[in-house]
Short mmCIF file of C-alpha atoms in Angstrom, two decimals:
data_model
loop_
_atom_site.label_atom_id
_atom_site.label_comp_id
_atom_site.label_asym_id
_atom_site.label_seq_id
_atom_site.Cartn_x
_atom_site.Cartn_y
_atom_site.Cartn_z
CA MET A 1 41.17 102.79 78.94
CA ASN A 2 40.64 99.45 77.57
CA ASP A 3 43.93 97.57 80.15
CA PRO A 4 42.38 96.22 83.54
CA TYR A 5 44.83 97.80 85.73
CA ARG A 6 44.70 100.95 83.78
CA ILE A 7 40.88 101.63 84.70
CA LEU A 8 41.83 100.03 88.51
CA GLY A 9 43.88 102.33 89.15
CA ILE A 10 46.76 99.84 89.98
CA SER A 11 49.86 98.24 88.38
CA PRO A 12 49.81 95.30 86.81
CA ASP A 13 52.42 94.09 90.11
CA ALA A 14 49.66 94.98 92.22
CA THR A 15 48.12 92.25 95.06
CA ASP A 16 45.44 90.32 94.95
CA ASP A 17 44.80 92.40 98.14
CA GLU A 18 45.69 95.75 96.52
CA VAL A 19 43.34 94.59 93.43
CA LYS A 20 40.43 93.97 96.10
CA LYS A 21 40.96 97.57 97.60
CA ALA A 22 41.10 99.17 95.08
CA TYR A 23 37.40 97.45 93.70
CA ARG A 24 36.25 98.51 96.96
CA ALA A 25 37.08 101.47 96.61
CA LEU A 26 35.37 102.62 93.35
CA ALA A 27 32.34 100.33 93.93
CA LYS A 28 32.23 103.31 96.54
CA LYS A 29 32.90 105.51 94.84
CA TYR A 30 31.05 104.13 91.73
CA HIS A 31 28.10 103.50 93.54
CA PRO A 32 23.94 103.86 92.25
CA ASP A 33 22.80 104.92 95.28
CA ARG A 34 25.75 107.80 95.03
CA TYR A 35 24.72 108.79 92.24
CA GLN A 36 20.45 108.51 92.59
CA ASN A 37 18.20 111.28 90.54
CA SER A 38 21.08 112.18 89.77
CA PRO A 39 21.75 113.95 86.38
CA LEU A 40 25.12 111.53 85.62
CA ALA A 41 23.42 107.93 86.98
CA GLN A 42 23.49 106.93 83.87
CA GLU A 43 27.26 107.90 83.50
CA ALA A 44 27.68 106.15 86.62
CA SER A 45 26.82 102.60 85.92
CA GLU A 46 28.95 102.77 82.86
CA LYS A 47 31.69 103.50 85.37
CA MET A 48 30.39 101.11 87.40
CA LYS A 49 30.05 98.76 85.60
CA GLU A 50 33.88 98.80 83.28
CA VAL A 51 35.31 98.54 87.13
CA ASN A 52 32.95 94.81 87.28
CA ALA A 53 33.98 94.20 84.40
CA ALA A 54 38.40 94.82 84.94
CA TYR A 55 37.61 93.40 88.39
CA GLU A 56 36.14 90.13 87.12
CA GLU A 57 39.00 90.15 83.93
CA ILE A 58 41.92 90.62 86.82
CA LEU A 59 40.05 87.53 88.56
CA ARG A 60 39.82 85.51 85.28
CA MET A 61 43.35 86.54 84.09
CA ARG A 62 44.22 85.41 87.88
CA LYS A 63 42.84 82.42 88.02
CA ASN A 64 42.25 82.37 92.09
CA GLY A 65 39.18 80.41 92.10
CA GLU A 66 37.48 83.46 93.58
CA LYS A 67 34.71 84.89 92.14
CA ALA A 68 33.35 87.10 95.37
CA SER A 69 31.57 90.10 92.03
CA TYR A 70 29.99 92.85 92.73
CA GLN A 71 26.21 93.23 92.42
CA SER A 72 24.60 96.09 90.87
CA SER A 73 21.19 95.89 91.60
CA TYR A 74 20.34 99.24 91.44
CA SER A 75 17.69 99.51 88.15
CA GLY A 76 15.92 103.59 88.55
CA THR A 77 11.85 101.62 88.51
CA TYR A 78 9.55 103.38 91.33
CA SER A 79 6.90 101.58 92.28
CA SER A 80 3.91 101.60 90.49
CA SER A 81 0.65 102.94 92.25
CA SER A 82 1.48 106.14 92.58
CA ARG A 83 -0.93 108.83 91.51
CA TYR A 84 2.06 110.87 89.59
CA SER A 85 3.70 107.19 87.28
CA ASP A 86 3.18 109.30 84.19
CA VAL A 87 5.31 111.77 86.09
CA ARG A 88 7.99 109.05 87.45
CA ILE A 89 7.69 107.61 83.83
CA MET A 90 8.29 110.63 81.90
CA ILE A 91 11.61 111.32 84.98
CA ASN A 92 12.39 108.11 83.72
CA ASN A 93 12.65 108.65 80.89
CA GLY A 94 14.59 111.42 80.89
CA ARG A 95 11.88 114.04 79.62
CA PHE A 96 12.66 116.35 82.55
CA GLU A 97 10.79 119.43 80.66
CA ASP A 98 7.81 117.88 79.70
CA ALA A 99 7.09 115.95 83.77
CA GLU A 100 7.55 119.57 85.08
CA ASP A 101 5.47 121.02 82.77
CA LYS A 102 2.81 118.26 83.93
CA LEU A 103 3.78 118.96 87.41
CA SER A 104 3.50 123.42 87.03
CA SER A 105 -0.51 122.73 85.61
CA ILE A 106 -2.16 120.69 88.79
CA PRO A 107 -3.36 123.19 91.31
CA PRO A 108 -1.53 124.53 94.66
CA SER A 109 -4.37 123.46 96.27
CA GLU A 110 -3.56 120.28 94.51
CA ARG A 111 -0.39 119.73 95.90
CA THR A 112 1.04 116.71 98.41
CA ALA A 113 4.00 115.14 98.72
CA GLU A 114 4.54 113.64 96.50
CA TRP A 115 3.71 116.12 94.32
CA TYR A 116 6.92 118.11 96.20
CA TYR A 117 9.72 115.12 96.33
CA LEU A 118 9.08 114.75 92.17
CA MET A 119 9.49 118.28 92.26
CA ALA A 120 12.55 118.57 93.42
CA ILE A 121 13.55 115.30 91.87
CA ILE A 122 14.15 117.13 88.75
CA SER A 123 14.96 120.45 90.22
CA TYR A 124 18.28 118.68 90.99
CA HIS A 125 18.86 117.12 87.70
CA LYS A 126 18.62 120.42 85.90
CA GLY A 127 21.20 122.08 89.31
CA TRP A 128 19.01 124.10 91.01
CA LEU A 129 19.73 122.61 94.32
CA GLU A 130 18.61 124.96 96.98
CA GLU A 131 15.04 124.77 94.67
CA ALA A 132 15.62 120.52 95.11
CA TYR A 133 16.13 121.14 98.72
CA ASN A 134 13.20 122.95 99.40
CA TYR A 135 11.10 121.15 97.21
CA ALA A 136 12.17 118.27 99.61
CA SER A 137 12.36 119.74 102.52
CA ALA A 138 8.45 120.85 102.13
CA ALA A 139 7.61 116.88 100.93
CA CYS A 140 9.14 115.46 104.55
CA ARG A 141 7.29 118.25 106.14
CA LEU A 142 3.47 116.68 104.78
CA ASP A 143 4.31 112.99 104.88
CA PRO A 144 7.11 111.96 106.93
CA THR A 145 6.72 109.02 106.88
CA ASP A 146 7.31 108.11 103.06
CA SER A 147 11.06 106.47 103.47
CA GLU A 148 11.30 108.16 99.98
CA TYR A 149 11.39 111.32 100.27
CA SER A 150 13.04 111.18 104.09
CA SER A 151 15.79 108.89 102.08
CA PHE A 152 16.41 111.03 99.56
CA PHE A 153 15.95 115.00 101.73
CA ASN A 154 18.41 112.72 104.42
CA ARG A 155 21.00 112.82 101.49
CA VAL A 156 21.09 116.33 100.91
CA ARG A 157 20.97 117.85 104.13
CA ARG A 158 24.07 115.28 104.38
CA GLN A 159 26.02 117.40 101.78
CA ARG A 160 24.61 120.26 102.36
CA SER A 161 26.48 119.90 106.58
CA GLY A 162 30.10 119.40 104.60
CA ASP A 163 29.64 115.24 104.00
CA PHE A 164 30.29 114.59 100.28
CA GLY A 165 30.80 110.55 101.13
CA THR A 166 33.87 110.22 99.15
CA GLY A 167 36.23 107.29 98.63
CA TYR A 168 39.00 109.88 98.46
CA SER A 169 39.46 110.32 102.25
CA THR A 170 43.18 107.96 102.87
CA GLN A 171 43.62 111.35 105.50
CA GLY A 172 41.27 110.38 107.01
CA THR A 173 39.19 114.11 106.46
CA ALA A 174 35.40 111.98 106.14
CA GLY A 175 35.71 109.89 109.56
CA CYS A 176 33.50 107.23 108.48
CA CYS A 177 34.56 103.34 106.70
CA ASP A 178 37.81 103.36 109.05
CA GLY A 179 36.80 99.92 109.53
CA GLY A 180 37.08 96.99 107.70
CA CYS A 181 32.74 96.26 108.37
CA CYS A 182 32.43 99.67 106.87
CA GLU A 183 34.00 98.82 104.27
CA MET A 184 32.00 95.38 103.61
CA LEU A 185 29.25 96.40 103.90
CA SER A 186 28.45 99.55 102.13
CA CYS A 187 30.06 97.89 98.88
CA MET A 188 28.05 95.28 99.82
CA LEU A 189 24.42 96.46 100.53
CA CYS A 190 24.52 100.00 99.54
CA SER A 191 23.68 101.66 102.11
CA ASP A 192 25.36 103.62 103.52
CA CYS A 193 22.87 104.51 106.40
CA LEU A 194 23.94 101.33 107.94
CA CYS A 195 27.97 102.20 107.42
CA ARG A 196 26.66 105.05 109.25
CA SER A 197 24.84 103.67 112.22
CA CYS A 198 27.70 101.40 112.43
CA CYS A 199 30.69 103.42 113.03
CA ASN A 200 28.80 106.60 115.85
CA MET B 2 36.44 134.99 86.26
CA PHE B 3 37.40 135.99 90.31
CA GLY B 4 40.27 133.29 91.61
CA TYR B 5 37.93 130.86 93.31
CA LEU B 6 39.71 128.02 91.81
CA GLN B 7 42.93 126.73 94.56
CA PRO B 8 44.46 124.23 95.20
CA CYS B 9 45.17 123.62 98.81
CA LYS B 10 48.98 124.00 99.18
CA ASP B 11 49.73 123.63 102.89
CA GLU B 12 48.02 119.72 101.62
CA MET B 13 50.36 120.10 98.30
CA LYS B 14 53.03 118.04 97.37
CA ILE B 15 56.61 120.35 96.43
CA LYS B 16 56.68 118.34 93.43
CA GLU B 17 52.74 119.21 92.81
CA TYR B 18 53.20 122.74 93.71
CA ARG B 19 55.70 122.69 90.92
CA LEU B 20 54.35 121.82 88.39
CA TYR B 21 50.81 123.80 89.32
CA LYS B 22 53.09 126.89 89.13
CA SER B 23 54.93 125.85 85.86
CA VAL B 24 50.91 125.56 84.39
CA TYR B 25 50.55 128.58 86.10
CA CYS B 26 54.15 131.01 84.89
CA GLY B 27 52.82 128.41 81.51
CA LEU B 28 49.79 130.21 81.32
CA CYS B 29 51.49 133.55 81.58
CA ARG B 30 53.94 133.04 79.18
CA SER B 31 51.51 132.20 76.97
CA LEU B 32 49.18 134.62 77.70
CA SER B 33 52.01 137.61 76.60
CA ARG B 34 53.34 135.88 74.04
CA GLU B 35 49.60 136.25 72.44
CA TYR B 36 48.63 139.51 73.18
CA GLY B 37 50.70 141.05 75.20
CA LEU B 38 52.86 141.42 78.21
CA ILE B 39 50.07 144.02 79.12
CA SER B 40 47.56 141.00 78.56
CA SER B 41 49.75 138.89 81.06
CA LEU B 42 47.98 141.46 84.12
CA THR B 43 44.21 139.29 83.51
CA LEU B 44 46.63 136.01 84.95
CA SER B 45 43.85 134.77 87.16
CA TYR B 46 44.04 130.99 89.00
CA ASP B 47 40.65 130.18 88.08
CA CYS B 48 41.77 129.99 84.58
CA THR B 49 45.89 127.98 85.51
CA VAL B 50 42.98 125.90 86.16
CA LEU B 51 41.69 125.56 83.22
CA ALA B 52 44.34 124.98 81.31
CA MET B 53 45.02 121.74 83.09
CA LEU B 54 41.87 120.66 83.02
CA TYR B 55 41.84 121.06 79.44
CA ILE B 56 45.35 118.82 79.60
CA ALA B 57 44.02 116.70 81.62
CA VAL B 58 40.50 115.24 80.09
CA ASN B 59 42.71 115.26 76.33
CA ASP B 60 45.64 113.74 77.22
CA GLU B 61 47.57 116.77 76.04
CA LYS B 62 51.37 116.05 75.39
CA TYR B 63 53.21 119.22 77.96
CA CYS B 64 56.99 119.32 78.42
CA VAL B 65 57.65 122.09 81.40
CA LYS B 66 60.92 123.81 80.59
CA LYS B 67 63.62 126.04 82.97
CA GLY B 68 62.64 129.79 81.94
CA ARG B 69 61.98 133.27 82.80
CA CYS B 70 59.19 134.83 84.52
CA THR B 71 58.61 137.36 81.71
CA VAL B 72 57.02 139.96 83.76
CA ASN B 73 60.48 140.10 86.35
CA PRO B 74 63.03 138.34 83.83
CA LEU B 75 65.60 138.06 87.00
CA LYS B 76 63.07 135.32 88.86
CA LYS B 77 63.67 131.85 86.92
CA CYS B 78 60.51 129.70 86.59
CA PRO B 79 59.48 126.29 85.55
CA VAL B 80 57.51 127.73 82.68
CA CYS B 81 55.00 124.71 81.11
CA GLU B 82 54.05 123.69 77.25
CA SER B 83 51.44 122.19 75.52
CA GLY B 84 51.56 120.36 72.47
CA GLY B 85 47.59 121.58 71.96
CA ASP B 86 45.39 124.62 72.30
CA ALA B 87 44.84 123.91 75.70
CA PHE B 88 47.44 127.30 77.18
CA ARG B 89 45.68 129.58 74.26
CA PHE B 90 42.12 128.30 74.63
CA ALA B 91 42.41 129.13 78.80
CA GLY B 92 44.35 133.17 78.17
CA ALA B 93 41.28 134.11 75.53
CA VAL B 94 38.99 133.58 77.77
CA SER B 95 40.98 135.57 80.39
CA VAL B 96 40.73 138.33 78.51
CA ILE B 97 37.61 137.56 77.00
CA MET B 98 36.22 137.36 80.44
CA THR B 99 38.56 140.45 81.45
CA TYR B 100 36.84 142.94 78.89
CA TYR B 101 33.51 142.41 80.13
CA LYS B 102 33.85 141.88 83.90
CA LEU B 103 35.89 145.33 83.01
CA LYS B 104 32.85 147.66 81.48
CA ASP B 105 29.47 145.29 83.77
CA THR B 106 32.55 147.55 86.73
CA MET B 107 32.58 149.80 84.07
CA LEU B 108 28.97 150.68 84.80
CA ASP B 109 28.01 150.24 88.27
CA SER B 110 30.58 151.31 89.68
CA GLY B 111 31.70 154.07 91.95
CA PHE B 112 33.46 157.17 89.69
CA PHE B 113 37.33 156.47 90.62
CA LYS B 114 36.86 152.62 90.33
CA LYS B 115 34.85 153.87 86.95
CA THR B 116 37.02 155.99 86.10
CA ALA B 117 40.36 153.22 85.76
CA ALA B 118 38.03 150.41 83.81
CA VAL B 119 37.09 152.39 81.24
CA ILE B 120 41.00 153.31 81.11
CA LEU B 121 41.61 149.36 81.51
CA ARG B 122 38.82 148.68 79.48
CA LEU B 123 40.87 150.70 75.88
CA ILE B 124 43.61 149.43 76.99
CA PHE B 125 42.49 145.82 76.22
CA ARG B 126 40.78 147.18 73.56
CA ARG B 127 43.48 144.67 70.91
CA ASN B 128 43.07 141.82 73.06
CA TYR B 129 40.03 141.37 73.03
CA LYS B 130 39.34 141.94 69.68
CA LYS B 131 41.98 139.21 68.40
CA ALA B 132 41.45 137.06 70.83
CA ALA B 133 37.29 137.59 70.03
CA LYS B 134 38.27 136.63 66.91
CA ALA B 135 39.89 133.58 67.55
CA PHE B 136 37.51 132.18 69.72
CA PRO B 137 34.12 133.86 68.55
CA GLU B 138 32.21 131.35 70.10
CA ILE B 139 33.05 132.06 73.91
CA ASP B 140 32.93 135.79 72.41
CA ARG B 141 29.50 134.88 71.67
CA LEU B 142 28.57 132.67 74.73
CA THR B 143 29.99 134.81 77.66
CA ASP B 144 28.17 137.88 76.37
CA GLU B 145 24.94 136.17 76.40
CA MET B 146 25.86 134.53 79.45
CA MET B 147 25.95 138.78 81.00
CA GLN B 148 22.71 139.33 79.08
CA LYS B 149 20.63 136.65 80.82
CA GLN B 150 23.46 137.59 84.29
CA THR B 151 22.19 141.51 84.39
CA ALA B 152 18.04 140.51 83.79
CA ALA B 153 18.27 137.95 86.53
CA GLU B 154 19.57 140.65 88.95
CA LYS B 155 16.69 142.98 87.54
CA ASN B 156 14.32 140.70 88.04
CA ASN B 157 16.36 140.05 91.72
CA ALA B 158 16.25 136.40 91.17
CA GLY B 159 16.97 133.86 93.57
CA ILE B 160 19.86 131.75 94.10
CA ASP B 161 19.09 129.35 91.43
CA PRO B 162 18.59 131.89 88.86
CA ALA B 163 20.53 134.40 89.81
CA ALA B 164 23.29 131.04 89.39
CA ASP B 165 22.58 129.91 85.98
CA PRO B 166 24.16 131.77 83.58
CA THR B 167 27.51 131.81 84.43
CA ALA B 168 26.56 127.98 85.01
CA VAL B 169 25.80 127.29 81.75
CA LEU B 170 28.29 129.69 80.04
CA ILE B 171 31.41 127.81 82.21
CA LYS B 172 29.23 124.64 81.17
CA GLN B 173 29.70 125.36 77.57
CA LEU B 174 33.77 126.63 78.26
CA CYS B 175 33.99 122.37 78.70
CA SER B 176 31.87 120.94 76.18
CA MET B 177 34.72 122.71 74.53
CA ILE B 178 37.34 121.78 76.03
CA LEU B 179 36.37 117.90 75.38
CA PRO B 180 34.93 118.03 71.50
CA GLY B 181 31.97 115.32 71.49
CA LYS B 182 29.46 117.04 74.02
CA ASP B 183 30.60 114.78 76.37
CA HIS B 184 26.97 115.17 79.31
CA ARG B 185 29.91 113.84 82.39
CA MET B 186 31.81 117.36 81.29
CA GLU B 187 29.42 119.60 80.69
CA VAL B 188 27.28 119.11 84.56
CA PHE B 189 30.67 119.74 86.08
CA GLY B 190 31.52 122.68 84.34
CA TYR B 191 27.55 124.01 84.98
CA TYR B 192 28.64 123.05 88.67
CA VAL B 193 31.86 124.63 88.77
CA GLY B 194 30.07 127.97 86.99
CA ARG B 195 27.04 127.60 90.16
CA TRP B 196 30.52 127.49 92.96
CA ILE B 197 32.17 130.44 91.85
CA TYR B 198 29.70 132.30 91.30
CA LEU B 199 28.09 131.90 95.06
CA MET B 200 31.45 131.60 95.88
CA ASP B 201 31.71 135.21 94.72
CA ALA B 202 28.09 136.40 95.71
CA ALA B 203 29.15 135.17 99.54
CA ASP B 204 32.62 136.90 99.36
CA ASP B 205 30.95 140.21 98.11
CA PHE B 206 27.99 139.72 101.04
CA GLU B 207 28.91 142.94 102.87
CA LYS B 208 30.38 144.66 100.22
CA ASP B 209 26.65 144.32 98.28
CA ILE B 210 24.59 144.47 101.59
CA ARG B 211 26.12 148.25 101.95
CA ARG B 212 26.03 149.74 98.29
CA GLY B 213 22.86 148.15 97.83
CA SER B 214 23.62 145.82 95.34
CA PHE B 215 22.04 142.28 93.59
CA ASN B 216 22.91 139.89 96.05
CA PRO B 217 21.58 136.95 95.96
CA PHE B 218 21.79 135.09 100.06
CA LEU B 219 19.55 139.21 100.50
CA PRO B 220 16.26 137.14 100.94
CA LYS B 221 17.70 135.22 103.35
CA HIS B 222 19.54 138.02 105.36
CA ASP B 223 17.49 137.88 108.94
CA GLY B 224 20.51 140.97 109.45
CA ASP B 225 23.18 138.44 111.77
CA LEU B 226 25.74 137.69 109.87
CA LYS B 227 26.73 134.56 111.31
CA ASN B 228 23.35 132.87 109.77
CA THR B 229 23.68 133.97 106.83
CA MET B 230 27.39 132.39 106.14
CA SER B 231 26.60 129.17 107.79
CA TYR B 232 23.34 129.31 105.58
CA CYS B 233 25.72 130.11 102.23
CA GLU B 234 27.62 127.65 103.54
CA GLU B 235 25.42 124.77 103.32
CA VAL B 236 24.41 126.34 99.81
CA LEU B 237 27.91 125.95 98.42
CA ASN B 238 28.67 122.68 100.23
CA MET B 239 25.40 120.84 98.38
CA THR B 240 27.20 122.27 95.57
CA ALA B 241 30.35 121.47 95.97
CA ALA B 242 28.69 118.36 96.79
CA GLN B 243 26.87 117.89 93.26
CA MET B 244 30.71 119.51 91.99
CA ILE B 245 32.42 115.46 93.48
CA LEU B 246 29.65 113.26 91.98
CA SER B 247 30.55 114.91 88.42
CA TYR B 248 34.65 115.02 89.18
CA GLU B 249 34.80 111.41 90.24
CA LEU B 250 33.10 110.59 85.93
CA LEU B 251 35.72 111.88 84.25
CA ASP B 252 38.75 110.36 82.63
CA ILE B 253 42.36 112.63 83.61
CA TYR B 254 44.88 111.69 82.33
CA CYS B 255 47.03 114.32 84.37
CA PHE B 256 47.43 116.81 86.61
CA LYS B 257 45.63 114.35 89.20
CA ASP B 258 47.03 114.99 92.39
CA ILE B 259 46.77 118.49 91.88
CA LEU B 260 43.21 118.25 90.39
CA ASP B 261 42.31 115.83 93.70
CA ASN B 262 43.81 118.83 95.76
CA ILE B 263 41.88 121.66 94.27
CA ILE B 264 38.35 119.29 94.44
CA TYR B 265 38.63 117.19 97.36
CA GLU B 266 40.49 120.41 99.70
CA GLY B 267 40.88 123.12 97.93
CA LEU B 268 37.03 124.15 97.64
CA SER B 269 36.25 123.83 101.65
CA TYR B 270 39.31 125.36 102.42
CA GLN B 271 37.83 128.56 100.01
CA GLN B 272 34.56 128.59 101.28
CA LYS B 273 35.43 128.37 105.17
CA LYS B 274 38.98 130.80 104.19
CA CYS B 275 35.74 133.26 103.30
CA THR B 276 32.84 133.01 105.04
CA GLU B 277 35.19 132.27 108.90
CA ASN B 278 36.40 135.17 107.42
CA LYS B 279 32.98 137.25 107.32
CA MET B 280 32.51 135.82 111.33
CA ASN B 281 36.02 136.80 113.20
CA GLY B 282 34.24 140.37 111.52
CA LYS B 283 37.39 139.95 108.64
CA SER B 284 36.26 141.17 104.91
CA LYS B 285 37.51 139.96 101.24
CA HIS B 286 40.17 137.44 101.09
CA ARG B 287 40.86 136.47 98.22
CA HIS B 288 44.31 138.59 97.34
CA ASP B 289 45.91 137.37 100.00
CA ASP B 290 48.36 135.41 98.76
CA PRO B 291 49.91 136.06 95.51
CA ASP B 292 53.35 134.63 96.01
CA ILE B 293 52.49 132.08 93.86
#
């Protein structure tokens, strides 16, 4: 799939507006936020790069002077001031089993909110979604103020309620993002929370 | 498999429905050609989807021909034929999984079902042997999965470990579909298997309570079926969400409209059908639309 038009799923005769629309839909679909902590985060970011490159290629070919390129600002780094920075490094490097062993060796009395959060991430990655949900909920109970835990927990909760955040809802099944302003926000600011507040 | 992976027909275009049906008939025809007419009894919606996925991710050449139904030659139907291994693969999965499922039924069912399973198993034995010889890997993986499943049920496993064996089996089948160890296919397969297992568990919930059999949702049951079913729906939703995320990263070369329908409409449609029927006091929904 090297034809930039094929990557965006449009024909070479598409108008500039159609190109932009297709690009935005795909940028939303492969958005790093949707794949955060997912086992497929890497693949999603490759897709994102592919889509970005295709879009830029088309823009270049059409020489419209429009340079509205999308920059992915996501870099999966965590803050280093954490007690479990070694576990976080293991997770970042994809060594999930080592990370799980390390966490399991910590006695129950010393398990903090962060411990539960990291266990949630590991379970989520493994596909053991119920454990992920339970750990994440425990992490938020222990520390309701932490935005890292609550943003993960909220995403999981939205998925459980049947909100899959797909870009597919052309027939209006998901109900979010009908207005152009939302579309732009979610594209540029990586934030489905902003999008929600604007639609509600 | 169990027949939960289906498109939502109401949302399909006629041409999509025809194409879908032609794949179904193509698989049926391939089954009876390879293993004899009787094995077309093992035909299922899930294996139809498997064949479609096989063709879609490998960009296999296929064509739709006019033909007649193998089971009822008076009926005309379009039949899909592929230039590759899609139907042979899906057919072998169908025959092998049915054989193992009959073994399972034989071990833990009432008298009549048990007898039926024994007889069916004798009938399918030759076909199973042939399929297992052609695809020894599928046979080995299914055998392994059944053993792990039995062990998990003996240990009264929770939701995640109970769903793991089926999830891993479909994951491995998916990585056989697309050679070269494609991580996206594996993750997609894992969630497909997990979803199918959990759907079956939710669907069998009342029956399992009555019989005192294992069911992963049982520890969550507080006596009110409504609460348990909405809990099941949450668990299924989360699994479906992950399935969608991995599906969207796959390179799908054909059948995209139909597969989109199955993933975006079919999953939640099946979930609703199962949980809502139970809340309204109806049981089993599985066999209510055989008119494909």
